[in-house]
Amino acid sequence: MKVQLSSLREKQDEEASLFVSGKFNDDEDDDDDGEGGDGESEDDDNEAAFDEASHSRLLNNLMKMKRTNKRIDGQREVRTSLGSGVVKVDASHLIKRIGSASLDRSAAKLQSLPVPLEKTVARKAKRAAGFEKVATESQVWAPIVDKHRRLETVHFPLQQPDLRPKEVEKAEERIRVPKTKLEKEVYELLHGSQLVKKVETEEELAAKKALSLQEVREKNQELWRQKELQRRYEHKAMLQNKSKSRKYHKILRRDKLKKQRRDVEELERKDPEAALDLLKELEQARIQERMSLRHKKSKWAIFQGPRATKDNQVMAALKENQRIHRELVEKTAKKEEEEEEEEVYTSAMKIAMQYMAKQAAIERGTYDPLNPWTSTLKQQGGGGGDGALSVMEEEEEVEFVKFWKEFNKRKEAERKIVKEMEEKEKIKEVEEEKMKEVEEKEKMKEVKEKEKEKMIKEMEEEGEKTETGEEEMEEVDGGKKKVEEIDVVKLKGKKKDGMKLKGKKKMCEEESSMEEKDGVKLKGKKKDGVKLKGKKNDDVKLKGKKMCEEETSMEKKDGVKLKGKKNDDVKLKGKKNDDVKLKGQKKMCEEETEMDPKMKKKNVGMELKVKKNDGGKLKGKKKKCEEETSTESPPHRKDGPKSVPLSKDGPKSAPLSKDGPKSVQLSKEGSESAPQRLKQEQQPKPDDEEENVDSTIDAMFDEAEEGIKRNIKRKLNTLYKEINDVQQPPLNTKRTRTSNVKASEPVRVQEYDFTSKHNVENLDERHEPLNSNSGSGEQLDSKSRLQSAADVLKRGEQPCDKANTGQQTQGRKNPTKNTVDVDPTNFLQVTPKRLLTSMPDTVKGGGEEGLDGDEDNDDEDPEEDPEAIIREAFADDYLIDEFKSEKAAAIASSGPKVKSLALPGWGEWTGPNIKMSKRKFNRFKVRVPKMKRKDSNLGNVIYNEDADVHDNLRKVMVSDLPYPFKSVKDFEASVRAPVGRMFIPEAAHQRMTQPALTTKMGTVIEPMTEDELLKRKKGRITDNKKDKRGGGGDRGRGKERSRFVDIKGQ
Amino acid sequence: MGRGGGSSNNNNSHWNQQQQHKFKPKWMKPESNVKREEKDGVTVTEYTLSRRQLKRYAGRKVVDPKLLQKYSKGEGVVQKRYGRKNSILRHKMKKKEEKIHQAEEEAARTETLLTESSGVLEAEEGTYTAHITQKDIRNAVDITTAAKGFDLQLPFGPYKMRFTPNGRHLVLGGRKGHLASFDWVTKKLHTEINVMESIHDVCWLHTEQMMAAAQKEWVYIYDNQGTEIHCLKKLDRVLKLEFLPYHFLLCTSSESGFLSWLDITLGKEVIQFPTRKGRIEIMCQNPYNAVLCCGHAKGTVTMWTPNKKEAVMTVLCHPRPVKAIDVDPSGRYMATTGLDRMVKIWDARNMGEQLQSYLLPHGAMNVKFSQKNLLAVSLGNVVEVFKDVISGGASKSYMTHKADGIVTDMQFCPYEDILGIATYKGYSSLIIPGAGEPNFDALESNPYMSLSGRREAEVKAVLTKVPSNLITLDPFTIGQVDVPTLQEKVDAKAKLIHVKKPEIDFTPRYRMKGKSGSAQKFKRKQKVKEGQQREYLKAAMEQRDTLLSDTTDNNTKQEDKPSEVLDRFKPKKKVQKKTEF
């Protein structure tokens, strides 16, 4: 080992010397030239003289080192040689020698050598280089390896003798040694004529290959250069890695940032899309930074804490850090707002305003990201970059500020006037409303009666059909809509008034449009406030009487709506900076909402009482509704924004809103219709006071309605989810957000696709059943599918258990027929065709008349008609009943048993004969997913799957997915075709069972040589299929193989 | 010919061309270049090809796309999902799919070998085919065919009968003990004995060398000479016999409602259990999946496999007792008759689906399908044969025959246009044109089989015996993945406990004589630490294995078990080499 190492080292040294020597020589030559220019006597260049000169130079240098304080003045005799006496040396010459150039050179030579690389690093570099080399070398083989791997059958030995009949020309290609005289003569003749190419000997070739001195030198030079480059690179890398200077890294980072920015700018110019992508990435990084909360609670910040009190710089740094953190966190909250605002503003307007406001804020020095007034501005900054800000000129800024101030003042003044106007109008309206209420009451009564009937029907149908449910909803709402319409008209009137007012004040167009909207909204709200007050009073009264269930439901709704509005208010406030008046309103709203929970408690109690009294069908349904309200409403109460979907037109309007503008409209409508609803809900009040019974029923209906609505809403939501998954996300921002959150919940990712193509009959046509009553089949099917999909989503897992697979297979099996025939009698009551036969001798009056006679006479009883036959046939249905009970028993025995984890005695009085309450039992009931039986929609069939696909069979079935397959379906598809010779023709069988590898007996299988590569270049590698052996050989092999397999099987 | 046998005339040129082209029906528009002619009731299709096509399909006939559809094996693997990284894998998948398509095409090509076509009776205007009597037919047809229709008047009354699968031999069993077997074509009698006991049913075993007879007490097996080979006392009071030829199982149903399966290669009973359905007199096998179908007085048809003591499927077919069942040879259709005078045709692979129902003027006692899906129904002493029962086109009988006595049993002879009926008074074979499959697959069942051929077929059949385990309603189950188990496995894998080895803090005690030097001490410490950790991990692994073994079959137990059918496809166990030092 040592020897090797040493030899290696020697080799390296050798190489180094080889590379370096040239350079040294050059240097020396240069020196000599320089001397020659001086016209010295040493031009002869004999060796002794040379030695002398260099020696003297050395001595001089030594002198120089000693001569620290001494001056050099005049000539000095220096002894340059130890041997033969003193040689006089010209001092001027010496001085020249000591000149600055030589000094520099010597200084340069004095520099220490670079520290050799650390061993590990050096080895690493070497390894990397070696790897690359080997990789390139082995890459040459890649195509051949690839080809062999692609082959269906590889025949070894790869070099097969070429058995094809050889062409004559090829055979004669060989060089012949002339033997006979004639041959020799001919050969000479040919040779002389230079028709035959002369074959070069090896020596000649070697001579050709030999390099000239110049070439060798060049080669060496090149090698040296490369080595030098490598060295430099390594050195640089080393230095770079070594540096621990913060400053250096800081600079580095800055440089990087700068570069990034430059790149972005450049990209923006060249390829905006790519730039966008890049920006997105950056944004992503920023988000990550934000999420990591690095700025808030980094270790650094914690350690800086105590220092901050003493050190101002640290304090500043911490503040800066905090600011960054705030900025990062602030962004999210703002985005949400922005999205909502977008609906109200036109984009151009918004941008302009934000820009102006931001400028103003910066100008005033009050720009604070936390300030809601200025907060909206930040998005602008985020979007356009700070660079844009600086572009604006100062003069313009000043103008904007002025304009803005004026704008605010005007608005306030206007609002005052509007308010006054509204108060006047309100008084009028109240009077009008009273009149109208009387009229509408009658209408409402009628409508409600109709509703009741419908509702009862609905209840019976359990309101599961979403579509019909929706229709009914619409019908129910029909009455109310009428009322709403009237209100809308009123509101429009108001709007106009607002317009007039504004017209007087001659505002610019944009402002006026803005104001118009605001004004209307404000009016509505104020009005509501007033009304609400009134209602509150009413409520108090009603409370006393304890019979205002309807009120409570309405209250709930109102509360919700009010909150929605409140949010709007807040937003408005943020936007327009005129919160003074709205605040008052808000307070009112808050009061209202505070009232609500109290009300509710009492009302719930009342409802319970009513329920107890009420023994009707509605009871169960109502309970459900109540449960839902009790569970769902509290969260809605707490968080305002979420309550929006609860509003009546939430579910209906949501699917309609397909694009931005529409949703904007809808939101407007929502704000407008809110007051209307309030009005309309106030109307039944007198009703309640008059008729107790009616009111309770109404309330019940209302509640039921609410429940249904909620059901519908839920279903719609599930639908949306589905749609979201399938299509693009719907544009209702809020909903998408919630759905996205749900989607991003930790869903268990399935490794495999378990869908199987069980029971696929591919060989023949499907038989249409006789009794396919395809009435609402499709609907049912789609519904069930949706339901299952929703269930799956809820559970957050894939349908992969037994039952589901069964279901799927069923579904796939019968794509067209999904009729549910649970009653076997249905099945059997198909009118049969009558067949004409001759009568057997045993039957009285039999003969061959059946065929000979007319069709009327061919039966035993001429008066018998098919109906009678059927009647007779079903005179005793006990067999059918028996079958039904049998099936029920089978279902019961196969299904999961009801189990509860409730412990008897807990939280109860103990003693003998403890009875567990049903409630408790149900509470701890273990919910086992119900498996759908395959025969669930076949009335006349009991299918026992356990007996069919039994355990013994399961043992021999495949229960793993082999390597490349990731879905059961694909694996099954891969083994779908039989390969045995009993099932497919012999030729196909042999092809299918072709072995992957064959070896020829008795031959040595040599490893591949590089000739293979050459062959490949020539394109001579023959395909294995079209092998030289020919088809017959192939067949023979196939046979051998198959026989072999058979034997193995035994 | 479904199992595509004789493909001996594939030559090398086929092979090579097969490699070069692949059939692509996309640009092949069959309508534009197909010419159809009808000659003597046979449609002859001619394809004209463009020059390009001709070049492509030189020397090879184009397969009718519809025919190709018939032999299609279904959809393949969705290859897009695989091989994005591994193109070789994808290439291999593609190749395999190509092979499958080639096999399909090859199978479709073999249809050209089905040269024979079945005839059919056609009535002149104003007459019915049912008017044509057996006598008329016998007079009209050639003498060999005429000889196939004959009557035997036998005194040992009500008879049972059975043809061999190749349709060559016939066994008759009379209630009064008459047992006879003969080559019915040549009328050569193999044996004729009186077993001196009542015979309830007869049945051939895998060859014509052996037959089983359900006698008064037990089932007996006789050979071709009439020698009693076995008396199966385990099968007592049997009413019905069935033989499953691919599984070598003799199935019986008894008076006491017991079903039993007996493996005749081993002489072992596979399973026997009570059905608790009462006397089972009506039983037939479904040749498609080897499931037994039994008819009951409750109007139900139950299906049984020898794997579980419960019915796999129960179908309510009639609101009155079921009288007869039969499944057609392809296993697609099931016919039932009941006391409600109905004949119903069911989709046998999609049970519960009633395809047709017919009302007869009188209750039918027997029902049988022919290979070409003619349906024979017996009402008392009348036998009616119907055509197009499955499509619902039948309204009048195709042929009718009035026997001497009440028909007790009947069967269409395979590969012949013959319907054999056994009555109270004997046996008669009726000529029913168009009943049998005209093309037989000699590898499957050969009517003209030689002695050596039969021997070879017997050996091969035993070698390819299908185990009773695999009997299930859907015979393709074996090619499917056991999804629940797979699911369990995946779940178990997800739940795998990843144990961490425990930290062990061990301070070795002091020892004299320099054994507590730091190096020695460290070594000792290390030894103890590693030992303990190893032990712990070992225990944990064992535990995990036991946990997993619930889902997977543990190999240790497998060694003791008799080998499974598909064991041969399992990877072989590596023999551990002993290392000697």
mmCIF file of C-alpha atoms in Angstrom, chain A residues 609-803:
data_model
loop_
_atom_site.group_PDB
_atom_site.id
_atom_site.type_symbol
_atom_site.label_atom_id
_atom_site.label_comp_id
_atom_site.label_asym_id
_atom_site.label_seq_id
_atom_site.Cartn_x
_atom_site.Cartn_y
_atom_site.Cartn_z
ATOM 1 C CA LYS A 609 -93.817 23.107 26.325
ATOM 2 C CA VAL A 610 -95.681 23.449 23.118
ATOM 3 C CA LYS A 611 -94.092 20.369 21.832
ATOM 4 C CA LYS A 612 -95.164 18.360 24.762
ATOM 5 C CA ASN A 613 -98.706 19.358 24.171
ATOM 6 C CA ASP A 614 -98.432 18.712 20.523
ATOM 7 C CA GLY A 615 -98.582 15.022 19.741
ATOM 8 C CA GLY A 616 -98.780 15.356 16.014
ATOM 9 C CA LYS A 617 -96.477 14.232 13.353
ATOM 10 C CA LEU A 618 -94.701 17.507 13.409
ATOM 11 C CA LYS A 619 -93.171 16.758 16.714
ATOM 12 C CA GLY A 620 -90.190 14.767 15.596
ATOM 13 C CA LYS A 621 -89.457 17.103 12.808
ATOM 14 C CA LYS A 622 -89.689 20.093 15.003
ATOM 15 C CA LYS A 623 -87.371 18.608 17.504
ATOM 16 C CA LYS A 624 -84.851 18.108 14.859
ATOM 17 C CA CYS A 625 -85.178 21.657 13.784
ATOM 18 C CA GLU A 626 -84.784 22.798 17.293
ATOM 19 C CA GLU A 627 -81.753 20.778 17.864
ATOM 20 C CA GLU A 628 -80.295 22.217 14.809
ATOM 21 C CA THR A 629 -81.066 25.727 15.846
ATOM 22 C CA SER A 630 -79.701 25.178 19.286
ATOM 23 C CA THR A 631 -76.545 23.736 17.902
ATOM 24 C CA GLU A 632 -76.066 25.970 14.973
ATOM 25 C CA SER A 633 -77.225 29.343 16.041
ATOM 26 C CA PRO A 634 -74.774 30.102 18.829
ATOM 27 C CA PRO A 635 -71.708 30.086 16.624
ATOM 28 C CA HIS A 636 -73.518 32.178 14.112
ATOM 29 C CA ARG A 637 -74.302 34.647 16.757
ATOM 30 C CA LYS A 638 -70.778 35.015 17.816
ATOM 31 C CA ASP A 639 -69.193 35.588 14.507
ATOM 32 C CA GLY A 640 -70.857 38.060 12.331
ATOM 33 C CA PRO A 641 -69.494 37.370 8.880
ATOM 34 C CA LYS A 642 -70.405 33.735 8.982
ATOM 35 C CA SER A 643 -74.001 34.496 9.676
ATOM 36 C CA VAL A 644 -74.488 35.726 6.159
ATOM 37 C CA PRO A 645 -75.197 32.338 4.637
ATOM 38 C CA LEU A 646 -77.934 31.871 7.201
ATOM 39 C CA SER A 647 -79.905 34.700 5.732
ATOM 40 C CA LYS A 648 -82.901 33.579 3.813
ATOM 41 C CA ASP A 649 -81.682 34.131 0.362
ATOM 42 C CA GLY A 650 -78.247 32.854 1.197
ATOM 43 C CA PRO A 651 -78.569 29.368 -0.201
ATOM 44 C CA LYS A 652 -80.655 30.465 -3.089
ATOM 45 C CA SER A 653 -78.546 33.358 -4.169
ATOM 46 C CA ALA A 654 -75.265 31.629 -3.716
ATOM 47 C CA PRO A 655 -75.530 29.275 -6.660
ATOM 48 C CA LEU A 656 -76.641 32.134 -8.817
ATOM 49 C CA SER A 657 -73.616 34.239 -8.122
ATOM 50 C CA LYS A 658 -71.305 33.038 -10.746
ATOM 51 C CA ASP A 659 -69.176 36.068 -11.291
ATOM 52 C CA GLY A 660 -67.992 39.124 -9.482
ATOM 53 C CA PRO A 661 -70.519 41.710 -10.609
ATOM 54 C CA LYS A 662 -73.415 39.501 -9.808
ATOM 55 C CA SER A 663 -72.283 38.884 -6.332
ATOM 56 C CA VAL A 664 -71.971 42.595 -5.911
ATOM 57 C CA GLN A 665 -75.553 42.984 -6.888
ATOM 58 C CA LEU A 666 -76.615 40.317 -4.573
ATOM 59 C CA SER A 667 -74.892 41.914 -1.683
ATOM 60 C CA LYS A 668 -76.727 45.104 -2.501
ATOM 61 C CA GLU A 669 -79.952 43.286 -2.556
ATOM 62 C CA GLY A 670 -79.134 41.717 0.706
ATOM 63 C CA SER A 671 -78.646 45.068 2.337
ATOM 64 C CA GLU A 672 -81.782 46.402 0.791
ATOM 65 C CA SER A 673 -83.938 43.468 1.523
ATOM 66 C CA ALA A 674 -82.896 43.325 5.130
ATOM 67 C CA PRO A 675 -85.192 46.088 6.231
ATOM 68 C CA GLN A 676 -87.979 44.656 4.145
ATOM 69 C CA ARG A 677 -87.691 41.410 5.867
ATOM 70 C CA LEU A 678 -87.849 43.105 9.156
ATOM 71 C CA LYS A 679 -91.058 44.755 8.189
ATOM 72 C CA GLN A 680 -92.568 41.672 6.828
ATOM 73 C CA GLU A 681 -91.713 39.787 9.930
ATOM 74 C CA GLN A 682 -93.218 42.358 12.105
ATOM 75 C CA GLN A 683 -96.523 41.907 10.463
ATOM 76 C CA PRO A 684 -97.568 38.645 12.015
ATOM 77 C CA LYS A 685 -97.277 40.193 15.419
ATOM 78 C CA PRO A 686 -100.832 41.301 15.753
ATOM 79 C CA ASP A 687 -101.804 37.873 14.545
ATOM 80 C CA ASP A 688 -100.114 36.349 17.468
ATOM 81 C CA GLU A 689 -101.739 38.579 19.908
ATOM 82 C CA GLU A 690 -105.115 37.727 18.589
ATOM 83 C CA GLU A 691 -104.913 34.022 18.075
ATOM 84 C CA ASN A 692 -102.734 31.940 20.284
ATOM 85 C CA VAL A 693 -103.244 28.684 18.520
ATOM 86 C CA ASP A 694 -102.602 30.091 15.142
ATOM 87 C CA SER A 695 -99.463 31.705 16.242
ATOM 88 C CA THR A 696 -98.031 28.571 17.717
ATOM 89 C CA ILE A 697 -98.786 26.622 14.604
ATOM 90 C CA ASP A 698 -97.319 29.357 12.542
ATOM 91 C CA ALA A 699 -94.294 29.327 14.648
ATOM 92 C CA MET A 700 -94.025 25.640 14.241
ATOM 93 C CA PHE A 701 -94.321 25.976 10.544
ATOM 94 C CA ASP A 702 -91.762 28.650 10.509
ATOM 95 C CA GLU A 703 -89.443 26.521 12.433
ATOM 96 C CA ALA A 704 -90.043 23.557 10.263
ATOM 97 C CA GLU A 705 -89.431 25.776 7.314
ATOM 98 C CA GLU A 706 -86.224 26.917 8.840
ATOM 99 C CA GLY A 707 -85.195 23.379 9.433
ATOM 100 C CA ILE A 708 -85.895 22.466 5.864
ATOM 101 C CA LYS A 709 -84.020 25.458 4.695
ATOM 102 C CA ARG A 710 -81.122 24.471 6.767
ATOM 103 C CA ASN A 711 -81.297 20.990 5.389
ATOM 104 C CA ILE A 712 -81.367 22.347 1.921
ATOM 105 C CA LYS A 713 -78.540 24.627 2.695
ATOM 106 C CA ARG A 714 -76.481 21.820 4.012
ATOM 107 C CA LYS A 715 -77.181 19.726 1.002
ATOM 108 C CA LEU A 716 -76.370 22.560 -1.280
ATOM 109 C CA ASN A 717 -73.161 23.023 0.551
ATOM 110 C CA THR A 718 -72.258 19.441 0.003
ATOM 111 C CA LEU A 719 -73.161 19.930 -3.605
ATOM 112 C CA TYR A 720 -70.888 22.899 -3.830
ATOM 113 C CA LYS A 721 -68.155 20.898 -2.353
ATOM 114 C CA GLU A 722 -68.592 18.369 -5.035
ATOM 115 C CA ILE A 723 -68.717 20.965 -7.681
ATOM 116 C CA ASN A 724 -65.662 22.572 -6.228
ATOM 117 C CA ASP A 725 -63.867 19.359 -6.471
ATOM 118 C CA VAL A 726 -64.952 18.714 -9.989
ATOM 119 C CA GLN A 727 -65.037 22.127 -11.546
ATOM 120 C CA GLN A 728 -63.458 25.421 -10.762
ATOM 121 C CA PRO A 729 -64.055 27.019 -7.398
ATOM 122 C CA PRO A 730 -67.253 29.062 -7.201
ATOM 123 C CA LEU A 731 -66.719 32.760 -7.029
ATOM 124 C CA ASN A 732 -68.461 33.436 -3.814
ATOM 125 C CA THR A 733 -65.396 34.237 -1.844
ATOM 126 C CA LYS A 734 -66.602 33.411 1.576
ATOM 127 C CA ARG A 735 -67.905 30.053 0.716
ATOM 128 C CA THR A 736 -64.789 29.098 -1.091
ATOM 129 C CA ARG A 737 -62.772 29.967 1.873
ATOM 130 C CA THR A 738 -64.762 27.763 4.175
ATOM 131 C CA SER A 739 -64.800 24.942 1.732
ATOM 132 C CA ASN A 740 -61.105 25.275 1.177
ATOM 133 C CA VAL A 741 -60.496 25.044 4.838
ATOM 134 C CA LYS A 742 -62.450 21.865 4.929
ATOM 135 C CA ALA A 743 -60.659 20.476 1.994
ATOM 136 C CA SER A 744 -57.339 21.155 3.556
ATOM 137 C CA GLU A 745 -58.273 19.283 6.658
ATOM 138 C CA PRO A 746 -56.006 16.368 7.265
ATOM 139 C CA VAL A 747 -57.622 13.894 4.990
ATOM 140 C CA ARG A 748 -56.128 10.484 5.065
ATOM 141 C CA VAL A 749 -54.402 10.048 1.792
ATOM 142 C CA GLN A 750 -55.099 6.707 0.272
ATOM 143 C CA GLU A 751 -52.156 4.874 -1.065
ATOM 144 C CA TYR A 752 -54.066 2.847 -3.559
ATOM 145 C CA ASP A 753 -57.106 3.030 -5.658
ATOM 146 C CA PHE A 754 -59.314 0.239 -4.466
ATOM 147 C CA THR A 755 -61.949 0.364 -7.085
ATOM 148 C CA SER A 756 -62.217 -2.967 -8.728
ATOM 149 C CA LYS A 757 -63.901 -4.082 -11.867
ATOM 150 C CA HIS A 758 -65.532 -7.033 -10.277
ATOM 151 C CA ASN A 759 -68.082 -8.968 -12.195
ATOM 152 C CA VAL A 760 -67.401 -7.400 -15.495
ATOM 153 C CA GLU A 761 -68.969 -9.435 -18.201
ATOM 154 C CA ASN A 762 -67.471 -8.322 -21.391
ATOM 155 C CA LEU A 763 -68.459 -11.091 -23.667
ATOM 156 C CA ASP A 764 -72.073 -10.476 -24.320
ATOM 157 C CA GLU A 765 -74.842 -7.995 -24.399
ATOM 158 C CA ARG A 766 -76.862 -6.854 -21.458
ATOM 159 C CA HIS A 767 -80.354 -8.086 -20.949
ATOM 160 C CA GLU A 768 -82.977 -5.510 -20.342
ATOM 161 C CA PRO A 769 -85.202 -6.540 -17.512
ATOM 162 C CA LEU A 770 -88.922 -6.778 -18.080
ATOM 163 C CA ASN A 771 -89.964 -4.614 -15.235
ATOM 164 C CA SER A 772 -87.760 -1.624 -15.509
ATOM 165 C CA ASN A 773 -89.945 1.218 -14.393
ATOM 166 C CA SER A 774 -87.518 3.994 -15.047
ATOM 167 C CA GLY A 775 -89.539 6.773 -13.536
ATOM 168 C CA SER A 776 -87.353 8.697 -11.174
ATOM 169 C CA GLY A 777 -84.542 6.292 -11.462
ATOM 170 C CA GLU A 778 -81.961 8.695 -12.692
ATOM 171 C CA GLN A 779 -82.851 11.243 -10.152
ATOM 172 C CA LEU A 780 -82.641 8.743 -7.381
ATOM 173 C CA ASP A 781 -79.376 7.467 -8.618
ATOM 174 C CA SER A 782 -77.764 10.841 -8.949
ATOM 175 C CA LYS A 783 -79.012 11.728 -5.565
ATOM 176 C CA SER A 784 -77.688 8.659 -3.936
ATOM 177 C CA ARG A 785 -74.380 9.196 -5.609
ATOM 178 C CA LEU A 786 -74.226 12.731 -4.374
ATOM 179 C CA GLN A 787 -75.144 11.563 -0.937
ATOM 180 C CA SER A 788 -72.464 8.981 -0.904
ATOM 181 C CA ALA A 789 -69.956 11.481 -2.166
ATOM 182 C CA ALA A 790 -70.947 13.881 0.541
ATOM 183 C CA ASP A 791 -70.651 11.144 3.123
ATOM 184 C CA VAL A 792 -67.253 10.311 1.921
ATOM 185 C CA LEU A 793 -66.223 13.908 2.131
ATOM 186 C CA LYS A 794 -67.591 14.151 5.593
ATOM 187 C CA ARG A 795 -65.702 11.171 6.726
ATOM 188 C CA GLY A 796 -62.672 12.375 4.907
ATOM 189 C CA GLU A 797 -61.788 9.017 3.511
ATOM 190 C CA GLN A 798 -62.255 6.979 0.453
ATOM 191 C CA PRO A 799 -64.933 4.428 0.006
ATOM 192 C CA CYS A 800 -62.988 1.291 0.248
ATOM 193 C CA ASP A 801 -64.714 -1.033 2.624
ATOM 194 C CA LYS A 802 -66.568 -4.083 1.596
ATOM 195 C CA ALA A 803 -69.926 -2.505 1.379
#
